[in-house]
Amino acid sequence: MVGLATIWGWFAPYFPVVVIVVVTTVVAWVADLIIGRLMRQSTPQMARTARRLGVVVVAVIGGTLVLQAVGLNPTVILLVIGLLGVTVLVALREPLGNYGAKYFSDIYTPFKIGDTILVQGVSGKVIEINPMTTVLLSENDQLISVPNVALIRDVVINTSPQAWKEVAIPVSLGATVDLPTFESDLLKSLTKLRLRLDPRFPPVLTTKSRTAQSTDLVLTLMIRRPEDRDAITLEVNKRLAELLDRMRGGLR
Amino acid sequence: MAPLSLCINTQTPLIQFLRPLEGDRLDPASRDPTDLTTLREGVDYRFSPGGVTRMVYPLIRRLLREGVLSEAHWVALNPHAPPVVRLGATTLHNVAIDVERMAGYGKVKEAIWSRIHEIDATERHDDLFWTEAFAEYAYYNRTTAELIQTLDREHDFDVFYVHDFQQMPVGHMLGSLKPKIFRWHIPFDVATIPEQWRAMLTTYLDGYDVIVVSAERYADALQALHPRGKVLRLYPYLDPADYGQPSRATVNATSARLGLGPRDVVALVVGRMDPIKGQDLAIEAVATLAEEHPRLKLVLVGNGSFSGSSTGLGLSKSGAWRDRLESLVRERHLEGRVLFTGHLPQDDLDCLYERCRFTVLPSVKEGFGLVAVESWLHGRPTIVTDRAGIAELIRDGVNGLLFDPERPGDLAEKMRSLLEDRSGKLRARLARNGRTASRHCSLETAARAEEQMLAEVTEA
């Protein structure tokens, strides 16, 4: 018969590790929740990135504590990881720059697929935005590839008619959210903002992609006055967050 | 062309259920098909009157028989039906939404209907797409689109065919790259569409690869509003094989049962009880002619639509219109000269077509007007409003008579010309040429055109 004392004897050396892993998991979950709440009025990409960053920071701290608990010196390991990171950053600075620029241009640059833009002296209709480049189709049927980093660094002019009016807000729904109910409630909520929106263009919700886990949509609004753009974006994001809070399983 | 897997979407279902079914057949979670052959027509269910049964279903059957289609899945709004019903090679999928949402949906579709048909000039509904009711209209269409997407994952459809304005947002909501066809059945006139609606309509119409309309003038108008879209004109159609000629004895017996004497001269109007159908114009015309033609009787056949029926959506407006017509009959002292038969089975309707002297399509506005084609198939002359889509097929005095519903007395004048055609030459000419014109609206002609369109959108 193996006694409890014997079992504890086997387990005891690992107990601090288990505690650290459990505590790290709980702290990461709480951090994710708090950051999500704090970022509720931001764009979904920003909120998602901030939450992911928070979880990674907590995980790194937890991992360091685990290494100490099992008797390893984390300093050397962190140094090696840091040096590897710097090497990768230097080697891949061009593509990573473009990738990062795509992330920020998705959020901050006011154009979308289908718009006509002028950047670095070339003009064309945006037909593709991939992680590295934005592809334009010129009037004489030429494909023009613009590195995404140029869209952050240089002046971009959106020459599409009434481009200033359009506000496109991305929305991600978890698989458990009932899309018809969400859309219906959202449209009802947006009727309250109608004085700030162009009466000829009611809000439209368009499905962009769908997986078993989530549905990505874009809510398109047309504003009446250019100076309302930021305020309306914030207000709509707030309403979206409240709506998704009410509907369990919502992701943003 | 390889046989296609088709998903068709209409608001009105092919089958209406007349009483609740026992067991778990109405359980929304149940996707086990109810086999229609285990139920009794006329007791448990009936085919919906109107276009879905006379036009869409015969086409589907024919395309399945000819191997153009490998399977057909038909999605429709049918709150009192089992979720899935099997009807031969066609599977019917029924959408249900709750009563509160149905009310909002009904309000929006009636507003669109009224505006397009210019029923109430005082109520423009400019802000329709900003109302809470519109959110329910979107709810119904999104629910339909979600069901279609689920079915698409199971069946991998080749093409989606969406019918009528109630379903217009479905194409946009599907978000599928597969071909999508939209059939616009009602009139289309840009002047009737408020400025505030146009961007939304264009967004929805952009969801389709082809938009089909019922008349050239609608095609021109729609193309003007939506220049990017591909617009086709295909006349609505009927299967002539569905129109039998009953025996003289059957016609006499049915006429007697419906209150028609052997010497009565019958003018027949077939259409649901709806202000747009203009039955009041026909009553006024009979009032004008009543003294000159004491044997003239007007027979009004039709009830409410699927939207108004108790087995349908319960959004009735037909009752009020019938009350108004009955009151008009009393005001004009036409009791006994105007008969309201309600909905009639096809056999009785065939008898009335055979019994009548002529038919009238008095609509104030009409997407097409297939009842004129039914009249031609029965060899009866027809008087048609010039506001109907079918008017572009009618040469006045050659294969029919046209009248202007806004010109007082015009309909009575046209009716008089047929009532006073003693030799019967005019009626014979109109009937003969009408039968020839009906070929434009036959299932045979339409099936070829629809097949070609399906081939073009799927093989483009």
XYZ file of C-alpha atoms in Angstrom, chain B:
460
model
C -24.679 21.366 -68.859
C -24.376 19.040 -65.850
C -27.558 18.791 -63.756
C -27.718 21.628 -61.262
C -28.529 21.647 -57.591
C -30.951 24.551 -57.114
C -32.014 26.459 -54.040
C -35.179 28.448 -54.590
C -36.523 31.041 -52.167
C -39.990 32.574 -52.094
C -42.009 34.239 -49.369
C -45.178 32.306 -50.190
C -44.747 28.575 -49.650
C -45.838 25.992 -52.199
C -47.819 24.076 -49.572
C -50.069 25.560 -46.907
C -50.986 23.363 -43.961
C -54.645 23.469 -43.035
C -54.422 22.029 -39.537
C -51.736 21.315 -36.947
C -49.928 18.045 -37.469
C -49.587 15.601 -34.640
C -46.357 14.484 -32.970
C -43.061 16.296 -33.368
C -43.576 17.274 -37.006
C -43.771 20.929 -36.020
C -40.666 20.784 -33.825
C -38.346 23.457 -35.299
C -35.325 21.354 -34.317
C -36.565 18.382 -36.299
C -34.965 18.221 -39.726
C -36.556 14.851 -40.588
C -38.672 15.509 -43.669
C -42.422 15.049 -43.469
C -43.446 13.025 -46.512
C -46.344 14.815 -48.181
C -47.658 11.524 -49.593
C -48.592 10.503 -46.032
C -50.961 13.492 -45.799
C -54.251 14.306 -47.539
C -54.632 17.221 -49.935
C -57.626 19.377 -49.012
C -57.654 18.008 -45.458
C -54.105 18.399 -44.154
C -52.706 20.733 -46.774
C -53.374 22.603 -49.993
C -51.238 24.107 -52.728
C -51.005 27.894 -52.347
C -53.133 29.719 -54.891
C -51.250 31.965 -57.286
C -47.840 32.138 -58.875
C -45.845 29.658 -56.801
C -48.192 26.805 -57.729
C -49.179 27.861 -61.257
C -45.774 29.098 -62.374
C -42.736 28.284 -60.223
C -43.583 24.697 -59.261
C -44.404 23.531 -62.822
C -41.070 24.975 -63.950
C -39.148 23.177 -61.199
C -40.933 19.895 -61.976
C -40.161 20.241 -65.642
C -36.489 21.135 -65.145
C -36.126 18.164 -62.774
C -37.836 15.856 -65.296
C -35.611 17.055 -68.131
C -32.459 16.571 -66.066
C -31.584 20.283 -66.026
C -31.821 20.074 -62.234
C -30.572 17.229 -60.078
C -32.409 18.435 -56.964
C -34.392 21.413 -55.757
C -34.602 22.825 -52.242
C -37.341 25.386 -51.703
C -37.111 27.779 -48.736
C -40.238 29.774 -47.828
C -41.955 31.528 -44.935
C -44.423 29.043 -43.496
C -44.959 29.420 -39.757
C -47.657 26.727 -39.484
C -45.751 23.990 -41.286
C -43.282 21.231 -40.401
C -39.676 22.459 -40.815
C -38.951 20.113 -43.744
C -41.403 18.555 -46.197
C -40.544 16.122 -48.969
C -42.456 16.491 -52.243
C -40.933 14.116 -54.787
C -37.522 15.436 -55.828
C -38.279 18.794 -54.250
C -37.608 19.416 -50.566
C -39.493 22.252 -48.920
C -37.794 24.057 -46.021
C -40.093 26.219 -43.945
C -39.045 29.319 -42.041
C -40.946 30.387 -38.928
C -40.624 33.657 -37.023
C -42.578 34.788 -33.985
C -45.732 36.872 -34.113
C -44.186 40.203 -33.015
C -41.471 40.006 -35.639
C -44.022 38.938 -38.226
C -46.004 42.110 -37.566
C -42.934 44.285 -38.201
C -42.014 42.312 -41.297
C -45.575 42.587 -42.597
C -45.605 46.343 -42.044
C -42.472 46.829 -44.143
C -43.496 44.572 -46.997
C -46.914 46.214 -47.166
C -45.244 49.640 -47.221
C -42.984 48.604 -50.112
C -45.963 47.063 -51.897
C -48.102 50.191 -51.421
C -45.353 52.545 -52.525
C -44.449 50.582 -55.649
C -48.130 50.261 -56.571
C -48.841 53.902 -55.597
C -51.806 52.827 -53.495
C -51.720 55.656 -50.962
C -50.108 58.862 -52.230
C -50.389 60.474 -48.786
C -48.176 57.851 -47.150
C -44.747 57.931 -48.814
C -42.820 55.774 -46.313
C -39.621 57.717 -47.085
C -37.964 56.687 -43.805
C -39.001 53.027 -44.015
C -35.452 51.647 -43.790
C -34.879 53.546 -40.537
C -37.854 52.141 -38.671
C -37.859 49.459 -35.990
C -40.191 47.458 -38.244
C -37.413 47.342 -40.823
C -35.209 45.633 -38.238
C -37.801 42.814 -38.179
C -37.876 42.691 -41.968
C -34.082 42.309 -41.835
C -34.497 39.640 -39.129
C -36.763 37.538 -41.353
C -34.489 37.867 -44.371
C -31.351 37.112 -42.331
C -33.050 34.053 -40.814
C -33.855 32.874 -44.326
C -30.303 33.563 -45.534
C -28.861 31.663 -42.556
C -31.043 28.640 -43.310
C -30.015 28.740 -46.974
C -26.337 28.889 -45.963
C -26.779 25.877 -43.691
C -28.442 23.980 -46.539
C -25.685 25.080 -48.911
C -23.058 23.522 -46.644
C -24.999 20.243 -46.835
C -25.949 20.272 -50.522
C -23.391 22.544 -52.211
C -25.927 24.294 -54.447
C -24.965 25.460 -57.934
C -27.330 28.418 -58.026
C -29.735 30.383 -55.823
C -33.019 31.640 -57.268
C -34.739 34.218 -55.076
C -38.271 35.390 -55.872
C -39.973 38.698 -55.210
C -39.383 41.913 -53.345
C -40.049 40.507 -49.861
C -36.892 38.419 -50.190
C -34.745 41.073 -51.850
C -32.062 41.329 -49.090
C -31.386 37.564 -49.128
C -28.850 37.715 -51.986
C -26.777 40.366 -50.203
C -27.044 38.532 -46.884
C -25.957 35.188 -48.360
C -22.506 36.577 -49.014
C -21.881 33.623 -51.357
C -19.790 33.795 -54.519
C -22.116 31.319 -56.223
C -24.562 32.594 -58.875
C -27.670 34.278 -57.545
C -30.770 35.167 -59.569
C -33.512 37.479 -58.383
C -36.989 37.589 -59.896
C -38.812 40.881 -59.358
C -42.510 40.069 -59.871
C -44.172 43.408 -59.175
C -44.111 46.561 -61.342
C -40.927 48.617 -61.418
C -41.079 52.345 -62.001
C -38.246 54.542 -60.717
C -40.663 57.436 -60.190
C -42.487 55.482 -57.476
C -39.304 54.756 -55.511
C -38.445 57.413 -52.912
C -34.991 58.955 -53.125
C -34.263 57.619 -49.616
C -34.819 54.019 -50.756
C -32.625 53.965 -53.815
C -29.211 53.334 -52.265
C -30.610 50.487 -50.173
C -32.350 48.893 -53.154
C -29.130 49.152 -55.156
C -27.159 47.523 -52.321
C -29.610 44.633 -52.232
C -29.828 44.271 -56.013
C -26.015 44.226 -56.146
C -26.276 40.892 -54.330
C -27.513 39.222 -57.529
C -25.877 38.256 -60.802
C -29.100 38.507 -62.796
C -32.364 40.309 -62.090
C -35.426 39.051 -63.940
C -38.476 41.231 -64.513
C -41.832 40.613 -66.206
C -42.004 43.397 -68.810
C -39.711 45.443 -71.043
C -40.611 48.720 -69.353
C -39.675 47.321 -65.928
C -36.361 46.134 -67.375
C -35.610 49.617 -68.726
C -36.551 51.280 -65.441
C -34.530 48.859 -63.334
C -31.506 49.205 -65.578
C -31.720 52.977 -65.184
C -31.659 52.681 -61.386
C -29.050 49.931 -61.345
C -26.822 50.289 -64.427
C -24.224 47.760 -63.139
C -26.777 44.964 -62.887
C -27.688 42.452 -65.542
C -31.429 42.707 -66.112
C -33.468 40.204 -68.147
C -37.079 40.310 -69.232
C -38.854 36.962 -69.004
C -42.625 36.861 -69.251
C -44.390 34.954 -66.495
C -45.904 31.708 -67.718
C -48.434 28.921 -67.271
C -48.612 25.319 -68.335
C -51.474 25.057 -70.887
C -51.819 21.395 -69.932
C -53.208 22.541 -66.568
C -56.199 24.166 -68.272
C -58.796 21.574 -69.164
C -62.089 22.136 -70.950
C -64.948 20.960 -68.750
C -68.076 19.432 -70.302
C -71.118 21.612 -71.050
C -73.078 19.777 -68.312
C -70.353 20.474 -65.714
C -70.220 24.133 -66.703
C -74.006 24.430 -66.371
C -74.087 22.652 -63.022
C -71.261 24.772 -61.600
C -72.839 27.988 -62.923
C -76.154 27.105 -61.287
C -74.416 26.301 -58.005
C -72.693 29.684 -58.072
C -75.990 31.508 -58.754
C -75.730 32.114 -62.505
C -78.805 31.654 -64.680
C -78.657 30.197 -68.218
C -79.347 33.590 -69.839
C -76.954 35.636 -67.718
C -74.128 37.378 -69.531
C -71.062 36.935 -67.385
C -68.087 39.270 -67.012
C -65.398 37.535 -64.963
C -62.736 39.114 -62.728
C -60.203 36.778 -61.098
C -57.893 38.249 -58.463
C -57.383 38.359 -54.740
C -59.306 40.854 -52.656
C -56.894 43.789 -52.702
C -57.389 47.467 -53.604
C -54.668 47.123 -56.207
C -56.784 44.614 -58.125
C -59.326 47.316 -59.011
C -62.509 45.277 -58.547
C -64.217 48.598 -57.720
C -63.581 49.791 -61.304
C -65.342 46.713 -62.657
C -68.312 47.289 -60.317
C -68.565 50.915 -61.466
C -68.472 49.786 -65.107
C -71.277 47.288 -64.478
C -73.278 50.058 -62.783
C -72.879 52.172 -65.945
C -74.072 49.303 -68.163
C -76.694 47.832 -65.839
C -79.759 49.358 -67.493
C -78.634 48.787 -71.109
C -77.673 45.178 -70.361
C -80.025 43.780 -67.748
C -78.603 40.225 -68.077
C -75.031 41.356 -67.339
C -73.534 39.859 -64.184
C -70.119 40.458 -62.724
C -68.421 37.532 -60.983
C -65.527 38.353 -58.653
C -63.373 35.329 -57.827
C -60.688 35.459 -55.137
C -59.891 35.771 -51.482
C -56.958 37.142 -49.541
C -53.357 36.275 -50.298
C -51.084 33.931 -48.314
C -50.162 36.949 -46.185
C -53.790 37.505 -45.269
C -54.980 33.938 -44.805
C -55.341 32.222 -41.433
C -53.097 29.382 -42.646
C -50.559 31.927 -43.830
C -49.180 34.998 -42.088
C -52.403 36.392 -40.621
C -51.724 39.891 -42.014
C -55.190 40.363 -43.466
C -56.277 43.329 -45.543
C -58.648 41.451 -47.837
C -61.596 41.541 -45.416
C -61.703 45.330 -45.331
C -61.499 45.580 -49.113
C -64.295 43.065 -49.627
C -66.484 45.013 -47.153
C -65.829 48.147 -49.155
C -66.724 46.438 -52.432
C -69.931 45.008 -50.967
C -70.887 48.428 -49.755
C -70.216 49.856 -53.237
C -72.495 47.171 -54.710
C -75.281 48.292 -52.337
C -74.699 51.968 -53.124
C -75.020 51.263 -56.866
C -78.078 49.005 -56.320
C -76.305 46.053 -57.911
C -77.370 43.394 -55.420
C -77.690 40.134 -57.349
C -75.720 41.551 -60.277
C -72.322 41.170 -58.616
C -71.323 37.795 -57.175
C -68.448 37.257 -54.728
C -67.372 33.618 -54.906
C -64.238 33.757 -52.722
C -61.448 31.337 -53.588
C -62.512 28.593 -56.012
C -60.870 25.280 -56.827
C -59.356 25.093 -60.299
C -62.183 22.910 -61.694
C -64.793 25.524 -60.758
C -62.602 28.295 -62.113
C -62.249 26.434 -65.425
C -66.073 26.286 -65.589
C -66.375 30.026 -64.994
C -63.828 30.799 -67.709
C -65.882 28.641 -70.088
C -69.140 30.232 -68.940
C -68.131 33.888 -69.167
C -68.566 36.185 -72.176
C -65.253 37.895 -71.434
C -62.793 38.512 -68.618
C -61.576 41.785 -67.139
C -58.220 42.552 -65.515
C -59.057 45.903 -63.880
C -55.934 46.331 -61.714
C -54.794 49.828 -60.894
C -51.270 48.462 -61.303
C -50.206 44.873 -61.969
C -46.782 43.212 -62.201
C -47.975 41.109 -65.123
C -51.508 39.663 -65.150
C -51.501 35.935 -65.830
C -55.294 35.799 -65.554
C -55.419 37.329 -69.048
C -53.360 34.369 -70.277
C -55.754 31.972 -68.515
C -58.586 33.720 -70.340
C -56.810 33.223 -73.680
C -56.207 29.547 -72.896
C -59.964 29.162 -72.406
C -60.645 30.998 -75.672
C -62.226 34.014 -73.989
C -61.522 37.644 -74.918
C -60.007 39.811 -72.242
C -60.106 43.503 -71.331
C -56.869 44.534 -69.650
C -55.750 47.622 -67.769
C -52.920 49.396 -69.564
C -51.078 49.501 -66.195
C -50.396 45.752 -66.256
C -47.121 44.239 -67.445
C -49.009 42.037 -69.909
C -50.333 45.173 -71.652
C -47.158 45.196 -73.746
C -48.282 41.898 -75.304
C -51.755 43.210 -76.147
C -52.592 44.969 -79.392
C -55.811 46.823 -78.710
C -58.631 45.357 -80.782
C -56.445 42.543 -82.140
C -55.803 40.114 -79.273
C -57.471 41.995 -76.431
C -58.848 45.358 -75.375
C -56.886 47.863 -73.328
C -58.334 50.487 -71.021
C -56.992 53.316 -68.907
C -58.053 52.822 -65.269
C -57.768 56.555 -64.634
C -60.175 57.484 -67.443
C -63.713 57.291 -66.086
C -65.991 55.279 -68.343
C -63.173 53.749 -70.392
C -63.684 50.243 -69.003
C -67.471 50.459 -69.440
C -66.927 51.515 -73.060
C -64.700 48.502 -73.752
C -67.158 46.176 -72.045
C -69.971 47.658 -74.124
C -68.091 46.907 -77.342
C -67.995 43.216 -76.406
C -71.564 43.132 -75.087
C -72.871 44.685 -78.310
C -70.824 42.497 -80.641
C -73.932 40.734 -81.957
C -72.122 38.829 -84.698
C -69.467 37.647 -82.252
C -66.764 38.490 -84.809
C -64.844 40.793 -82.477
C -64.894 38.271 -79.644
C -63.815 35.471 -81.960
C -60.919 37.532 -83.310
C -59.721 38.564 -79.871
C -59.941 34.983 -78.619
C -58.150 33.505 -81.641
C -55.315 36.021 -81.596
C -55.176 35.823 -77.814
C -54.484 32.119 -77.952
C -51.579 32.818 -80.298
C -50.257 35.526 -77.947
C -50.492 33.124 -74.999
C -47.526 31.205 -76.446
C -45.272 34.013 -75.170
C -46.373 32.972 -71.700
C -46.297 29.198 -71.970
C -44.248 26.941 -69.756
C -42.606 25.559 -72.907
C -41.255 28.981 -73.913
C -40.314 29.899 -70.360
C -38.543 26.626 -69.598
C -36.185 27.186 -72.551
C -35.497 30.760 -71.458
C -34.974 29.821 -67.800
C -32.737 26.915 -68.782
C -30.626 29.215 -70.934
C -30.376 31.737 -68.121
C -29.320 29.029 -65.632
C -26.704 27.831 -68.106
C -25.371 31.347 -68.598
C -25.054 32.198 -64.917
C -23.533 28.866 -63.939
C -21.159 28.508 -66.883
C -20.231 32.156 -67.363
